[in-house]
mmCIF file of C-alpha atoms in Angstrom:
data_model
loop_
_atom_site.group_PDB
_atom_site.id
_atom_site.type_symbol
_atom_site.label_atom_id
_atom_site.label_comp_id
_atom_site.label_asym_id
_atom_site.label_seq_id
_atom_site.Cartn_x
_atom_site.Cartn_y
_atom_site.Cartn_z
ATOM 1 C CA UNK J 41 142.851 149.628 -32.320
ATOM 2 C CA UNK J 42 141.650 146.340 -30.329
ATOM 3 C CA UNK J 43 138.176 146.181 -29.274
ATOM 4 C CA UNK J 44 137.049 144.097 -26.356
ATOM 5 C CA UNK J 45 134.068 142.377 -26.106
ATOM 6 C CA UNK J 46 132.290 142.992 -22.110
ATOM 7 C CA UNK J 47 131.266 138.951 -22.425
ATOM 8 C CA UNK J 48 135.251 138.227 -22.864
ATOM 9 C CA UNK J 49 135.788 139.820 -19.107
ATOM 10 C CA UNK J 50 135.226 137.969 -15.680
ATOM 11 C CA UNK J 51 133.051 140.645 -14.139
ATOM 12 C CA UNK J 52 131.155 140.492 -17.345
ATOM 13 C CA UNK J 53 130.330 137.516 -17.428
ATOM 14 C CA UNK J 54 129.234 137.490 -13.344
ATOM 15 C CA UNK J 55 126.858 140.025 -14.138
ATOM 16 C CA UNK J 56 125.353 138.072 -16.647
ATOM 17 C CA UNK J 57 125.108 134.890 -14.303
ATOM 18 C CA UNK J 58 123.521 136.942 -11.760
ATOM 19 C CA UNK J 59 121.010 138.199 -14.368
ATOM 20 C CA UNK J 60 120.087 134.642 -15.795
ATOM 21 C CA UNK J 61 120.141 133.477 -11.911
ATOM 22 C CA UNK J 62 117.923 136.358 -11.095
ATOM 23 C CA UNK J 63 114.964 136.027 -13.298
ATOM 24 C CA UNK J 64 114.818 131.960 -13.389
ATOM 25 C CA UNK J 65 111.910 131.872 -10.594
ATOM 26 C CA UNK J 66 110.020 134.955 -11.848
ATOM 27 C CA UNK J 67 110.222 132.924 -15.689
ATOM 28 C CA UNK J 68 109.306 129.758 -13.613
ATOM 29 C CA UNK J 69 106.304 131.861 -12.063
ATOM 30 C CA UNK J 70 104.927 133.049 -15.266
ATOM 31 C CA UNK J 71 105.356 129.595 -16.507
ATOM 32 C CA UNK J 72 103.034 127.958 -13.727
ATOM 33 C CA UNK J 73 100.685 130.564 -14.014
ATOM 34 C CA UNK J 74 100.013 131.023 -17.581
ATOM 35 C CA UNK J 75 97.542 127.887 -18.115
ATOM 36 C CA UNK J 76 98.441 124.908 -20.367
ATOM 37 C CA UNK J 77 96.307 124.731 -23.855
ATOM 38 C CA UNK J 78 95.565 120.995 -24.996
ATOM 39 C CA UNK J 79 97.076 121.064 -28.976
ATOM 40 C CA UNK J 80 94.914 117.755 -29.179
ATOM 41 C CA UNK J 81 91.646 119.299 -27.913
ATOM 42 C CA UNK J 82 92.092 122.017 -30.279
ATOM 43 C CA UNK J 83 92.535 120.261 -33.121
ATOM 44 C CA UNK J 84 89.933 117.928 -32.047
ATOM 45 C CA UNK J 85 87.464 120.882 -32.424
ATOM 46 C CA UNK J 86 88.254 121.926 -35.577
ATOM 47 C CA UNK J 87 88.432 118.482 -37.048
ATOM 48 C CA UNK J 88 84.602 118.517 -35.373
ATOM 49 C CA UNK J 89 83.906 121.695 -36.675
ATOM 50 C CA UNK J 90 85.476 120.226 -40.043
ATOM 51 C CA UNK J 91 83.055 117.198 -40.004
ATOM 52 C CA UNK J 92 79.868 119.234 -39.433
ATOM 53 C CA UNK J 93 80.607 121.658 -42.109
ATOM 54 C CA UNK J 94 81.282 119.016 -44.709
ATOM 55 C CA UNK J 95 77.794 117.154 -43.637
ATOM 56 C CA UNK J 96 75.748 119.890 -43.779
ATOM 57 C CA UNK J 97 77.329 120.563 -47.472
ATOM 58 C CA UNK J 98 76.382 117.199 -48.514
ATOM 59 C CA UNK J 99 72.698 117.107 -46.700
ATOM 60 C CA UNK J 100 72.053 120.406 -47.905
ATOM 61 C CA UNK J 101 73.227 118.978 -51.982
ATOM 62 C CA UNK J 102 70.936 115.314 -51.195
ATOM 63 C CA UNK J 103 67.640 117.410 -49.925
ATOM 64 C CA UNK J 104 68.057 119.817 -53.063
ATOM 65 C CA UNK J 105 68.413 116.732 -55.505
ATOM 66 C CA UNK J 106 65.656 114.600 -53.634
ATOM 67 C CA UNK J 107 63.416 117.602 -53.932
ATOM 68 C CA UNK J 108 63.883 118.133 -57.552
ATOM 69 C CA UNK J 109 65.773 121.831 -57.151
ATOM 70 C CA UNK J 110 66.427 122.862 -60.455
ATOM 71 C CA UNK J 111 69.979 123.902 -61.539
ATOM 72 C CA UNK J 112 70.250 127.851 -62.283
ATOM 73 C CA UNK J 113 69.096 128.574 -65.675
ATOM 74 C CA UNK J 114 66.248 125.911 -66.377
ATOM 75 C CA UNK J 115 63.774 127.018 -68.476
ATOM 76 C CA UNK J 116 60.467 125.729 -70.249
ATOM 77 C CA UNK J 117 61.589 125.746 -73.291
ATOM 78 C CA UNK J 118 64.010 123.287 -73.532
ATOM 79 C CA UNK J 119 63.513 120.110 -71.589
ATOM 80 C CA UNK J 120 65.968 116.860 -71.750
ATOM 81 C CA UNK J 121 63.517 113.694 -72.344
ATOM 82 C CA UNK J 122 65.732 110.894 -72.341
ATOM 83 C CA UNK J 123 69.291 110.408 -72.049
ATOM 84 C CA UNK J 124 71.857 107.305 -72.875
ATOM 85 C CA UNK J 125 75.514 107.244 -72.460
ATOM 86 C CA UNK J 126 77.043 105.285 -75.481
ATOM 87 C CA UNK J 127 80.969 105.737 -74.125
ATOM 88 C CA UNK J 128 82.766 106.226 -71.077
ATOM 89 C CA UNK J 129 82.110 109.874 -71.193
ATOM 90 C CA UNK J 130 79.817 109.943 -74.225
ATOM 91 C CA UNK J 131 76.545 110.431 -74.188
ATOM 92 C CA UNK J 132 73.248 110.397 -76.650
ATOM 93 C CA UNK J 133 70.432 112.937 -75.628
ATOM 94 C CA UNK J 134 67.021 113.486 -76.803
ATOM 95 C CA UNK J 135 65.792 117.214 -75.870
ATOM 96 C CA UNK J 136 62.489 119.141 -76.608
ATOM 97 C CA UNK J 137 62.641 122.234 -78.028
ATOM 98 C CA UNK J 138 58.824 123.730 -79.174
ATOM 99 C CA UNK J 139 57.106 120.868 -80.897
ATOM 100 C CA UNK J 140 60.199 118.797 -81.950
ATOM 101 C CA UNK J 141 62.652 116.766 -80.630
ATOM 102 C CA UNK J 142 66.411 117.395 -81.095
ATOM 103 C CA UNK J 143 68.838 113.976 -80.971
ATOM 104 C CA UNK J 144 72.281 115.440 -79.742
ATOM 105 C CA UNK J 145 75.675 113.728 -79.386
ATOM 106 C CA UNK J 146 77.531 115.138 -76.300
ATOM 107 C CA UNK J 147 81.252 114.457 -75.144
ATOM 108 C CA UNK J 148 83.385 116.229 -73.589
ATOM 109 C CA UNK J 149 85.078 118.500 -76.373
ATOM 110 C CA UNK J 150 81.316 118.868 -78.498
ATOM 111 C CA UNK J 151 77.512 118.691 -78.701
ATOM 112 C CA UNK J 152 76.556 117.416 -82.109
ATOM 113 C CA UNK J 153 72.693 117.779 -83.558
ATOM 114 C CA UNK J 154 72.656 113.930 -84.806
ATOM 115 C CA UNK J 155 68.793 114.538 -86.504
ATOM 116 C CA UNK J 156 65.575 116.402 -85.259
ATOM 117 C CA UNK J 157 62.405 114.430 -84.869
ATOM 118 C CA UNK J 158 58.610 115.532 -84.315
ATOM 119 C CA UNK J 159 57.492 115.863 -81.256
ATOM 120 C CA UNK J 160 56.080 112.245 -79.628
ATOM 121 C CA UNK J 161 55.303 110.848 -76.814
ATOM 122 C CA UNK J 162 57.783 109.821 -74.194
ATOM 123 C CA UNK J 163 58.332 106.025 -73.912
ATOM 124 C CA UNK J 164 58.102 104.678 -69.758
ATOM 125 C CA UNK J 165 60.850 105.557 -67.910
ATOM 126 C CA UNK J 166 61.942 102.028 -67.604
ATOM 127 C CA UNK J 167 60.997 99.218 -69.147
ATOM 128 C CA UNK J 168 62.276 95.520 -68.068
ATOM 129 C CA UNK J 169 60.817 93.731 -71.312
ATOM 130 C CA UNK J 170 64.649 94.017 -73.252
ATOM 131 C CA UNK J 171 66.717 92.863 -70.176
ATOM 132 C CA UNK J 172 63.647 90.190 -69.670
ATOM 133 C CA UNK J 173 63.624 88.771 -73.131
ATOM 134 C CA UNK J 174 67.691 88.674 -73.074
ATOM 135 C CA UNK J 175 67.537 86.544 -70.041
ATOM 136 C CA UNK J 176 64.700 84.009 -71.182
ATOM 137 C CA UNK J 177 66.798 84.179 -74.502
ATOM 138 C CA UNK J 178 70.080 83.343 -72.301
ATOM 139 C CA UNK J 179 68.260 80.594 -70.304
ATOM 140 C CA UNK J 180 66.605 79.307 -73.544
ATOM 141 C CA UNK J 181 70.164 78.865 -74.843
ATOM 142 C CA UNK J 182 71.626 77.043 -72.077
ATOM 143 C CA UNK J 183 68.618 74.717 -71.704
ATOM 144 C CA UNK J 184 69.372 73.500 -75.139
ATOM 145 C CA UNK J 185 72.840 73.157 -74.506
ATOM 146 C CA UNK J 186 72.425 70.630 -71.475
ATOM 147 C CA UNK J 187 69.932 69.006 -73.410
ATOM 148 C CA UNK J 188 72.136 67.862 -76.224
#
């Protein structure tokens, strides 16, 4: 049994001609009336949209840390007094707990208690009297150098 295909035949493929011939100006219609969308704007916009988000993420995070918001689960009774990193991603922290004070070695795999002291009286923030006697030290040295 031999089947033939309609597209094989002449009259066939007419028909189809006429079809595709046909419908070319109503596609051509649609085409000019359907209006044309800008990919660029688009993208444009959500890139802006992006860019707003992103700042409001980070002004929201700088007001919070400028205004002292404290992290979820603060609490009086512990309190960090001082803190000084020793490594890359080592650190030595002195924390109040009641009336003493707990030295602690953090890193990244373990806190260690290093020794528990009685509670004192925290030093100033920042004092410039190390870093000022290592320079006049420094300067001291060099003086003496040129002066040999």
């Amino acid at each position: 049994m031999k089947f033939a295909f309609a597209a094989n035949q002449p009259q066939a493929r007419r028909a189809w001609l006429g079809l595709a011939l046909v419908s070319l100006p109503a596609t051509a219609a649609a085409a000019d009336a359907a209006p044309a969308v800008s990919n660029a704007g688009s993208l444009l916009q959500v890139f802006i949209g992006l860019v707003a988000v992103l700042l409001l993420i980070f002004a929201t995070a700088w007001a919070a840390k400028r205004l002292g918001v404290a992290r979820g689960g603060s609490s009086n009774l512990l309190q960090v007094i001082s803190s000084a990193s020793v490594g890359a991603r080592e650190r030595v922290v002195v924390v109040e707990i009641g009336d003493n004070w707990l030295v602690v070695g953090v890193t990244p795999g373990s806190v260690n208690a290093l020794m528990t002291l009685p509670k004192g009286e925290a030093l100033p923030a920042a004092t410039a009297a190390p870093h000022a006697s290592f320079a006049a030290n420094l300067k001291q040295l060099i003086e003496a150098r040129r002066a040999k």
